[in-house]
XYZ file of C-alpha atoms in Angstrom:
660
model
C 0.077 0.204 0.019
C 2.853 2.705 0.973
C 4.392 1.572 -2.524
C 1.244 2.651 -4.398
C 0.892 5.694 -2.342
C 4.461 6.827 -3.061
C 4.264 5.564 -7.066
C 1.020 7.749 -7.418
C 3.186 11.093 -5.374
C 6.429 10.357 -7.941
C 4.163 10.446 -10.809
C 2.031 13.587 -10.042
C 5.236 15.408 -9.534
C 6.820 14.548 -12.837
C 3.642 16.184 -14.275
C 4.095 19.235 -12.097
C 7.228 19.230 -13.204
C 6.860 18.612 -17.133
C 3.906 21.644 -16.483
C 6.210 23.783 -14.956
C 8.859 23.652 -17.777
C 6.266 24.221 -20.428
C 5.200 26.693 -19.051
C 8.630 28.231 -18.395
C 9.214 27.691 -22.182
C 6.108 29.311 -23.448
C 7.010 32.381 -20.906
C 10.666 32.545 -22.643
C 9.307 32.376 -25.998
C 6.642 35.080 -25.441
C 7.994 37.735 -23.234
C 11.621 36.727 -22.298
C 13.167 36.432 -25.605
C 12.759 38.057 -29.258
C 14.339 34.885 -31.373
C 10.969 33.405 -32.908
C 9.897 36.628 -33.200
C 12.458 37.866 -35.393
C 12.440 34.451 -37.242
C 8.827 35.030 -37.876
C 7.339 35.864 -41.106
C 5.943 38.453 -39.859
C 5.160 42.043 -42.238
C 5.274 44.150 -39.518
C 8.871 43.592 -39.122
C 11.572 44.288 -42.179
C 14.880 43.345 -42.605
C 16.737 46.878 -44.135
C 20.737 45.742 -45.761
C 23.199 48.528 -44.858
C 25.864 48.074 -47.775
C 29.650 48.247 -46.601
C 32.120 50.296 -48.244
C 34.160 48.145 -50.509
C 37.560 48.546 -49.555
C 40.111 50.895 -50.962
C 42.734 49.812 -53.703
C 46.216 51.879 -53.227
C 50.074 51.700 -55.143
C 52.798 49.953 -53.302
C 53.183 53.845 -51.726
C 50.336 54.410 -50.857
C 48.299 56.523 -53.507
C 44.804 55.803 -54.501
C 44.096 53.423 -57.412
C 40.308 52.792 -56.548
C 38.470 54.291 -54.001
C 34.675 54.945 -53.576
C 31.697 57.381 -53.961
C 27.905 57.471 -52.647
C 25.550 56.519 -55.084
C 21.424 55.238 -54.033
C 18.948 52.892 -55.508
C 15.104 53.206 -55.734
C 13.850 50.048 -53.905
C 9.992 49.231 -54.362
C 7.650 46.784 -52.835
C 4.819 46.280 -55.006
C 2.212 45.264 -52.210
C 2.868 48.720 -50.684
C 2.271 50.783 -53.513
C -0.656 52.927 -53.364
C -1.777 55.075 -56.600
C 0.257 58.218 -57.159
C 1.931 60.565 -59.629
C 3.743 58.186 -62.171
C 4.886 60.804 -64.294
C 6.675 62.868 -61.680
C 8.230 59.932 -60.178
C 9.428 59.096 -63.822
C 10.707 62.812 -64.534
C 12.932 62.643 -61.332
C 14.507 59.315 -62.262
C 14.691 60.117 -66.097
C 13.042 57.599 -67.372
C 9.488 56.923 -69.167
C 6.422 55.125 -68.867
C 7.412 52.272 -70.968
C 10.333 51.733 -68.871
C 8.619 52.586 -65.491
C 5.529 49.242 -66.425
C 8.485 47.309 -67.366
C 10.306 47.826 -64.086
C 7.425 47.245 -62.081
C 6.343 44.277 -63.718
C 9.666 42.871 -62.977
C 9.426 43.692 -59.762
C 6.151 42.124 -58.807
C 7.282 39.044 -60.672
C 10.593 38.912 -58.268
C 8.431 39.754 -55.013
C 5.308 41.495 -54.136
C 5.954 41.783 -50.736
C 10.083 41.959 -50.355
C 11.959 45.105 -51.744
C 13.999 45.337 -54.872
C 15.567 47.497 -56.993
C 13.538 49.463 -59.174
C 16.168 52.331 -60.503
C 19.718 51.667 -59.298
C 22.646 53.825 -59.086
C 21.056 57.508 -58.571
C 23.433 60.183 -58.605
C 23.471 62.616 -55.656
C 21.712 65.215 -56.700
C 18.771 63.050 -58.021
C 18.420 60.911 -54.943
C 18.653 64.844 -53.286
C 15.206 65.588 -55.401
C 13.685 62.644 -54.385
C 14.177 62.742 -50.516
C 11.944 65.996 -50.788
C 8.951 63.922 -52.358
C 9.568 60.306 -51.046
C 6.145 60.715 -48.778
C 4.292 60.897 -52.254
C 5.330 57.614 -53.656
C 4.369 54.896 -50.934
C 6.044 51.605 -51.354
C 8.917 52.836 -52.861
C 12.236 53.441 -50.625
C 16.073 54.529 -50.772
C 18.898 52.046 -50.330
C 22.448 53.424 -49.965
C 25.278 52.201 -51.024
C 28.513 52.731 -52.971
C 30.210 52.485 -56.538
C 33.475 52.478 -57.149
C 35.782 55.171 -58.831
C 39.005 55.164 -60.402
C 41.137 58.382 -60.016
C 43.468 58.280 -62.549
C 41.568 56.229 -64.605
C 43.971 53.872 -65.951
C 44.998 50.162 -64.944
C 41.483 48.701 -66.630
C 42.454 45.443 -66.740
C 44.332 45.088 -63.764
C 42.029 46.750 -60.901
C 38.714 45.234 -63.171
C 35.865 45.603 -62.629
C 32.296 44.965 -60.315
C 29.050 44.092 -62.206
C 25.374 42.673 -60.869
C 25.772 39.041 -59.274
C 23.984 36.306 -61.216
C 22.481 33.276 -60.001
C 25.310 30.994 -60.249
C 27.385 33.515 -57.997
C 24.414 34.186 -55.451
C 24.826 29.896 -55.447
C 28.063 29.813 -54.946
C 28.766 32.372 -52.207
C 26.022 30.879 -50.662
C 23.179 33.845 -49.968
C 25.477 36.147 -49.360
C 24.457 38.222 -52.272
C 21.067 38.849 -53.308
C 19.881 40.184 -56.958
C 20.880 43.727 -57.854
C 24.365 43.469 -55.273
C 27.444 43.834 -56.949
C 30.230 41.618 -57.212
C 34.274 41.784 -58.565
C 34.036 40.226 -62.153
C 37.011 40.478 -63.219
C 41.290 41.875 -62.173
C 42.031 42.502 -58.703
C 38.583 43.270 -57.782
C 37.471 39.475 -58.933
C 40.757 37.999 -57.165
C 40.621 39.485 -54.017
C 36.723 40.199 -53.712
C 35.896 38.521 -50.332
C 38.559 40.608 -48.537
C 37.161 43.757 -50.617
C 33.368 43.496 -50.245
C 33.139 43.800 -46.551
C 30.267 42.883 -44.133
C 26.696 43.946 -44.960
C 24.904 45.245 -42.306
C 20.989 44.322 -40.779
C 18.896 46.573 -39.805
C 15.028 45.533 -38.467
C 12.756 48.233 -39.209
C 8.788 47.766 -37.164
C 5.762 48.607 -38.889
C 2.865 49.622 -37.331
C -0.753 48.275 -39.051
C -0.748 51.028 -41.264
C 2.388 50.173 -42.300
C 4.541 53.679 -41.194
C 7.960 52.726 -40.024
C 8.374 52.892 -36.290
C 11.918 52.798 -36.371
C 14.293 50.231 -35.226
C 12.851 47.483 -33.449
C 13.899 47.048 -29.624
C 15.864 49.919 -29.786
C 18.621 48.149 -32.939
C 19.425 45.938 -29.896
C 19.159 43.325 -33.362
C 20.723 45.285 -35.679
C 24.298 44.810 -36.866
C 26.364 47.308 -38.467
C 28.345 46.980 -41.958
C 31.944 46.436 -41.768
C 34.120 47.975 -44.620
C 36.034 45.743 -46.680
C 39.913 45.872 -46.608
C 42.427 47.777 -48.026
C 44.396 46.524 -50.637
C 47.678 47.282 -50.870
C 49.136 46.917 -54.056
C 53.255 45.852 -55.448
C 52.285 48.638 -58.292
C 53.882 51.596 -58.352
C 51.448 54.114 -60.227
C 53.957 56.184 -61.755
C 55.818 53.402 -63.488
C 52.026 52.155 -64.144
C 51.396 55.398 -65.743
C 54.725 55.860 -67.928
C 54.186 52.399 -69.667
C 50.218 53.033 -70.369
C 51.722 56.177 -72.053
C 54.566 54.508 -73.915
C 52.070 51.834 -75.536
C 49.600 54.021 -76.118
C 47.922 53.512 -79.888
C 50.216 50.119 -79.677
C 49.655 46.725 -79.042
C 51.770 45.035 -76.465
C 52.768 44.700 -72.943
C 54.569 46.013 -69.930
C 55.719 43.501 -66.795
C 58.454 44.827 -64.193
C 59.568 42.574 -61.209
C 61.265 43.294 -58.028
C 63.079 40.449 -58.222
C 63.885 39.435 -54.892
C 60.403 39.848 -53.333
C 58.527 38.959 -56.617
C 56.421 41.981 -56.454
C 55.147 43.314 -59.902
C 56.033 46.529 -60.651
C 54.239 47.453 -63.847
C 51.524 45.168 -65.071
C 50.788 47.363 -68.691
C 48.367 45.744 -71.241
C 47.924 47.610 -74.447
C 45.408 48.561 -75.823
C 43.525 49.307 -72.008
C 40.423 51.108 -71.468
C 39.360 53.313 -68.714
C 37.664 51.297 -65.707
C 35.355 54.488 -64.587
C 33.546 53.318 -68.036
C 32.621 50.283 -66.239
C 30.861 52.172 -63.623
C 27.108 53.661 -63.160
C 24.336 53.491 -65.625
C 26.615 53.385 -68.898
C 28.271 50.374 -67.618
C 26.261 48.170 -70.375
C 26.789 50.275 -73.198
C 30.082 50.969 -72.423
C 30.536 47.198 -71.933
C 29.899 46.299 -75.407
C 31.949 49.328 -77.121
C 34.675 47.978 -75.195
C 34.283 44.052 -75.759
C 33.430 44.854 -79.106
C 36.702 46.628 -80.130
C 38.559 44.280 -82.375
C 42.208 45.374 -81.029
C 40.977 43.440 -77.825
C 40.994 45.915 -74.516
C 39.818 43.440 -72.324
C 42.773 40.709 -73.485
C 45.218 40.753 -70.518
C 48.144 40.411 -72.322
C 50.536 39.866 -69.429
C 49.326 37.069 -68.504
C 47.025 35.696 -72.214
C 49.763 36.640 -74.408
C 51.260 34.112 -76.224
C 54.974 35.088 -77.784
C 57.662 32.852 -78.895
C 60.413 34.422 -76.520
C 63.403 34.339 -79.684
C 66.690 35.616 -78.590
C 65.214 36.568 -75.248
C 65.263 32.580 -74.531
C 68.775 32.494 -75.092
C 70.551 33.522 -71.855
C 68.047 30.497 -70.271
C 69.416 27.929 -72.545
C 73.019 28.514 -72.123
C 72.493 28.547 -67.949
C 71.405 24.898 -68.684
C 73.977 24.193 -71.479
C 76.466 25.372 -68.300
C 74.762 23.180 -65.690
C 75.120 20.148 -68.316
C 78.929 20.581 -68.995
C 78.376 20.471 -72.176
C 80.077 24.132 -72.551
C 82.032 25.860 -70.269
C 82.151 30.345 -70.752
C 85.938 29.509 -72.863
C 83.927 27.066 -75.172
C 84.496 28.390 -78.240
C 82.565 27.445 -81.886
C 82.606 28.723 -85.629
C 80.212 30.897 -86.701
C 80.475 31.106 -90.872
C 76.916 33.032 -91.225
C 74.897 29.561 -90.647
C 74.764 26.193 -88.692
C 75.478 22.942 -90.958
C 73.514 20.137 -89.877
C 73.736 17.269 -92.281
C 72.154 18.576 -95.562
C 70.094 21.141 -94.352
C 72.092 24.857 -93.316
C 70.188 27.186 -90.934
C 70.878 30.955 -91.576
C 72.801 33.033 -88.939
C 72.389 36.546 -89.686
C 76.156 37.500 -89.225
C 79.224 36.276 -89.544
C 81.037 36.427 -86.175
C 83.494 33.769 -86.844
C 85.117 32.344 -83.839
C 82.782 32.522 -80.659
C 82.403 31.819 -77.021
C 79.677 32.296 -74.364
C 79.697 35.822 -74.012
C 80.484 36.984 -77.188
C 77.828 35.027 -78.126
C 75.161 36.158 -76.047
C 76.078 40.119 -76.578
C 75.822 39.283 -80.446
C 72.815 36.868 -80.221
C 74.625 34.246 -82.529
C 72.295 31.960 -83.801
C 75.024 29.773 -84.688
C 76.379 29.781 -81.538
C 73.091 28.651 -79.962
C 72.423 26.205 -82.367
C 75.461 24.541 -81.493
C 75.014 24.136 -78.010
C 71.685 23.022 -78.088
C 72.865 20.267 -80.370
C 75.516 19.471 -78.017
C 72.725 19.060 -75.528
C 70.571 16.614 -77.251
C 73.679 14.336 -78.802
C 75.297 13.692 -74.666
C 73.896 10.692 -74.523
C 74.356 9.417 -78.780
C 73.268 9.885 -81.830
C 70.465 7.537 -81.897
C 67.179 8.790 -81.915
C 65.917 6.961 -78.762
C 68.963 8.900 -76.624
C 68.234 12.224 -78.188
C 64.568 12.261 -77.138
C 65.869 11.081 -73.491
C 68.162 14.019 -73.646
C 65.366 16.227 -74.824
C 62.790 15.296 -72.226
C 66.037 16.391 -69.466
C 66.030 19.180 -70.946
C 62.927 20.413 -71.161
C 62.256 19.660 -67.614
C 65.006 22.072 -66.729
C 62.821 24.534 -69.060
C 60.238 24.095 -66.707
C 61.537 24.981 -63.724
C 62.247 28.396 -64.925
C 58.322 28.511 -65.215
C 57.474 27.808 -68.930
C 55.277 25.444 -69.855
C 52.606 25.958 -66.422
C 50.848 29.059 -64.737
C 53.488 30.648 -62.056
C 50.622 30.771 -59.734
C 50.127 35.266 -59.857
C 47.132 36.666 -57.485
C 45.217 37.709 -60.609
C 42.328 35.471 -62.541
C 42.594 34.008 -65.655
C 46.805 33.267 -65.931
C 47.420 31.173 -68.804
C 49.769 28.556 -69.788
C 51.024 27.287 -73.122
C 52.615 23.971 -73.500
C 56.327 23.136 -73.846
C 56.538 20.094 -75.980
C 57.569 16.844 -74.662
C 59.367 14.173 -76.292
C 55.999 12.272 -76.822
C 54.547 15.417 -78.308
C 57.202 15.471 -81.394
C 56.963 11.511 -81.629
C 53.282 12.076 -82.563
C 53.594 14.876 -84.716
C 56.601 13.381 -86.639
C 56.766 9.381 -85.817
C 59.567 8.488 -83.890
C 62.616 9.227 -86.027
C 63.082 12.569 -85.255
C 66.104 14.681 -83.837
C 67.574 17.709 -83.210
C 67.552 18.859 -86.204
C 64.109 18.697 -86.437
C 63.405 20.986 -83.376
C 66.239 23.320 -83.943
C 64.511 26.355 -84.116
C 64.003 25.721 -80.140
C 67.327 26.160 -79.388
C 66.556 30.056 -80.551
C 63.355 30.261 -78.376
C 61.083 29.701 -81.425
C 58.945 26.762 -82.580
C 57.251 24.988 -79.936
C 58.440 27.690 -77.322
C 56.018 29.631 -76.357
C 55.712 31.962 -73.180
C 53.805 35.326 -71.620
C 55.338 38.503 -70.794
C 54.966 37.721 -67.085
C 57.087 34.691 -67.553
C 59.771 36.268 -69.786
C 60.119 39.074 -66.507
C 60.123 36.186 -63.997
C 63.070 34.569 -66.398
C 64.730 38.008 -66.178
C 64.376 37.464 -62.321
C 65.622 34.331 -61.937
C 68.962 35.675 -63.299
C 69.120 38.524 -61.836
C 68.676 36.611 -57.897
C 71.389 34.151 -59.489
C 69.237 31.025 -59.655
C 66.111 31.440 -58.142
C 62.363 33.531 -57.957
C 59.268 34.477 -55.467
C 56.291 33.736 -57.341
C 55.287 37.091 -58.845
C 52.357 39.070 -57.078
C 50.302 42.056 -57.731
C 48.997 42.815 -53.845
C 51.266 43.449 -51.231
C 49.317 43.165 -48.223
C 45.583 43.179 -46.985
C 43.867 45.437 -44.462
C 46.142 46.759 -41.464
C 48.749 44.214 -41.065
C 49.271 43.665 -44.962
C 49.343 39.933 -44.572
C 49.982 38.251 -47.844
C 49.633 33.798 -48.572
C 52.992 32.510 -47.368
C 53.511 31.083 -50.971
C 54.512 34.619 -52.045
C 57.279 34.999 -49.554
C 58.725 31.516 -50.762
C 61.958 30.970 -52.550
C 61.793 28.407 -55.948
C 65.151 27.467 -56.927
C 65.701 25.887 -60.519
C 68.564 24.081 -60.087
C 71.486 26.100 -61.613
C 74.385 26.717 -59.785
C 75.256 30.580 -58.960
C 78.488 30.243 -60.805
C 77.132 29.698 -63.777
C 74.894 32.974 -63.547
C 78.196 35.566 -63.874
C 79.303 34.409 -67.413
C 75.828 34.968 -68.699
C 75.336 38.051 -67.307
C 78.435 39.318 -68.568
C 77.302 38.828 -72.086
C 73.873 40.314 -71.399
C 75.769 43.095 -69.922
C 77.715 43.450 -73.231
C 74.712 43.133 -75.195
C 73.444 46.729 -73.644
C 76.867 48.571 -72.946
C 79.112 47.395 -75.676
C 79.684 48.461 -79.113
C 79.006 44.227 -80.465
C 75.470 44.275 -78.285
C 72.819 43.997 -79.892
C 70.528 46.001 -76.932
C 72.492 49.538 -76.980
C 69.085 51.041 -77.508
C 68.403 50.412 -74.106
C 71.734 51.628 -72.125
C 70.940 54.067 -69.441
C 73.507 56.887 -68.455
C 75.093 55.631 -64.927
C 73.101 52.751 -64.526
C 74.668 49.174 -65.343
C 71.679 47.391 -67.592
C 71.553 43.707 -68.322
C 69.805 42.862 -71.227
C 68.718 40.872 -74.425
C 67.049 42.045 -77.432
C 64.633 39.546 -79.583
C 63.019 39.474 -82.428
C 59.854 37.065 -82.628
C 58.400 36.373 -86.284
C 55.010 37.015 -86.740
C 53.063 34.881 -89.721
C 50.528 37.972 -89.685
C 52.892 41.019 -90.223
C 55.457 42.675 -89.078
C 57.706 41.143 -86.184
C 57.329 41.675 -82.588
C 59.954 43.782 -80.801
C 61.284 42.384 -77.600
C 63.373 43.039 -74.657
C 63.857 41.730 -71.510
C 66.823 42.616 -69.161
C 67.148 43.842 -64.978
C 69.133 46.076 -63.278
C 71.404 47.332 -61.829
C 73.740 44.710 -62.630
C 74.674 44.276 -58.543
C 71.922 44.243 -56.207
C 69.023 44.289 -59.106
C 66.184 46.098 -58.112
C 63.997 45.233 -61.448
C 63.422 43.138 -64.066
C 61.359 44.076 -66.940
C 59.976 42.401 -69.945
C 58.632 44.607 -72.733
C 56.848 42.804 -76.136
C 55.850 45.667 -78.894
C 53.923 44.195 -81.590
C 54.704 44.712 -85.073
C 56.956 46.619 -83.540
C 60.199 45.084 -85.571
C 63.510 44.472 -84.613
C 63.672 44.496 -80.632
C 66.076 47.796 -80.698
C 63.450 49.862 -82.505
C 60.818 49.897 -79.748
C 60.886 47.522 -76.560
C 64.339 48.351 -75.492
C 64.010 51.841 -75.760
C 60.645 51.632 -73.605
C 62.587 49.034 -71.638
C 65.142 51.963 -71.172
C 62.804 54.683 -69.878
C 60.395 52.701 -67.695
C 64.151 51.004 -65.664
C 65.454 54.667 -65.794
C 62.174 56.021 -64.130
C 62.208 53.456 -61.480
C 65.751 53.681 -60.596
C 66.287 57.074 -60.629
C 62.713 59.095 -61.152
C 64.168 61.074 -63.858
C 64.597 60.460 -67.449
C 66.601 63.451 -68.357
C 65.628 64.286 -71.726
C 67.414 61.703 -73.363
C 66.839 60.551 -77.136
C 66.807 57.066 -78.181
C 66.987 56.137 -81.878
C 66.748 60.007 -82.186
C 63.655 60.160 -80.466
C 62.441 61.279 -77.094
C 60.239 59.974 -74.743
C 57.206 62.058 -75.530
C 57.860 61.018 -79.585
C 57.566 57.615 -78.271
C 54.201 57.652 -76.471
C 52.892 59.585 -79.462
C 53.987 57.023 -81.968
C 50.945 54.940 -83.727
C 51.614 51.031 -84.591
C 48.356 50.094 -84.041
C 47.381 47.717 -87.510
C 44.663 48.538 -89.610
C 42.040 46.194 -89.774
C 40.376 47.241 -93.120
C 38.508 44.108 -93.189
C 36.776 44.786 -90.000
C 36.876 48.427 -89.267
C 34.899 51.423 -90.723
C 36.674 53.561 -92.871
C 36.272 56.569 -90.097
C 36.088 54.852 -86.880
C 37.659 56.328 -84.004
C 38.420 53.859 -81.258
C 39.382 54.773 -77.657
C 41.940 52.890 -76.476
C 44.294 54.105 -73.055
C 42.302 57.227 -72.512
C 43.415 58.728 -75.893
C 41.368 58.692 -79.527
C 43.290 56.681 -82.055
C 42.170 57.206 -85.459
C 42.734 54.260 -87.485
C 43.112 55.845 -90.539
C 45.908 58.956 -89.896
C 47.838 56.562 -87.844
C 51.605 57.923 -87.627
C 54.709 56.908 -89.518
C 56.927 54.293 -86.948
C 59.916 55.998 -85.324
C 62.796 56.067 -87.833
C 66.580 54.947 -86.022
C 69.111 57.118 -86.721
C 71.520 55.947 -89.526
C 74.746 54.715 -87.405
C 76.909 57.541 -88.476
C 74.288 59.671 -86.390
C 74.826 58.077 -82.932
C 77.487 57.301 -80.647
C 80.170 55.849 -82.134
C 80.041 52.998 -79.516
C 76.460 51.702 -80.538
C 75.376 49.645 -83.025
C 71.941 48.863 -84.251
C 70.451 45.285 -84.849
C 69.895 44.495 -88.779
C 65.817 45.246 -89.587
C 65.455 41.606 -90.725
C 66.846 39.980 -88.180
C 64.940 37.142 -86.790
C 65.857 35.973 -83.677
C 67.808 38.960 -81.874
């Protein structure tokens, strides 16, 4: 009996305890906590997003490249709209009734009960006018945000642009973005989107039964502030970037300059370019169409996508591999009679150099010398085809360590890697009996060797560093602490002993600074420049002008690659442009000197854009790099002075050189 009595009270106690728990939970939900109220689908409480300021982008010295300016979006909630004077609203925001009806239809399709953008990017003046009359437009509201502004109107491809998100991007970022939000679409704006975008704030507004805003719910306790995006400090020197864009105006080409010991990119020029401010505001769509349809392709980022044979700029790399392999030493001498004989085939050199060793071979850019050392590397295992194939595969693996045949991993979207052939690739093309004479052009940087301007500049950084490189990168630091990924601090060694770099650098020094050199147009008063010109064959027209180099010789501060399409031989355009860029960076002056008889201003003004008769109307004017180009009135290229008018120690490369 006692047991039954005790059991009765235990059961009653459990019911009482359960009831108290339920009552306590109900009290917490309805009185003590607002969580469920805030999560409920209650039309009386609406979220208003507060958009953060996008992170500012500055150059290495703190000069602003991209900043923000205020703009406003007119929002509409269709279910709250009451009859009003639509014509007055149309006049204020600059649309007609047809456009008004279409925008309102789209808003209703999106949602009758949630606000969406009706008219975006209103000016400050339009906003001020609109604010005075907002009480007349029930269901409409104004949302503040910022848009980009680029003070110097330069570096369009480098900085990139922002644009409205699409559905794929909304899904990718798991709900952070809503229709009408903006996102980085190219360049640094895209690469560092997560750092630049910041964090949205949320303001919860309480409305009464008459749909009149009563202010922040719970005195703003559940609101959150917007957090501005982080500042990007780039590696770019804005003055160098400006000069590079001016020098390549009205030309097709690229300039990449790197600080060798850090991998920081000082200049990243792609020409033709575009004004990044054209990709901001309500005219963005129209401007984008004009830019993207330009036949000179201003959106094509040549430093990381341009595909070029390096030509003679490849020869220092080939020499380093030959020295490391032991097939030559700095004093190994070959005879250049003006050609290279391989069996019954004769390969023409551009000049007769007689007996020539490494230093002079580089300075003179002797094709015969480099064909000979390439051949020696290919037959070091024997003359049989399979032995040559093995030797070639060893060689191309060593070339890959210099960053050719793969991407370098720059912090920039869309880097291209062009194929470097393996022995198997050649076997598929030529059958198994091919030998070194089949691919001899590779030994002077032609044939199946293709590179980007970034890769060429990186090779110069490797030589300047005597055997290593740091991955090239465009951002020096993110945020106040200026942190960057550790991979942009690591050294990558190429497997060449440091001692072998000096004789190669001797030849590059002589190429610029002696009378026998092919790169004398790149000389800089008071600075010991080391470099190499290249004249790359172009089946579509005039050859491409190439220069790669670094300065000064000891403790190098800058490595550079310049490519000017249709520019002729290397000394005509690429070498002088590299000289101006390097001098500006090292001395902060150009001293008014002349190269090939022309001033820096004349090089800026010269027009090398090919006339595309099959694509361009007769009188079409295209805007590239912020200057108008009349394709019907191109100036003649700068003509080099006759040798007798130049310094007696200078010598110009021949115009018809194929690999100088």
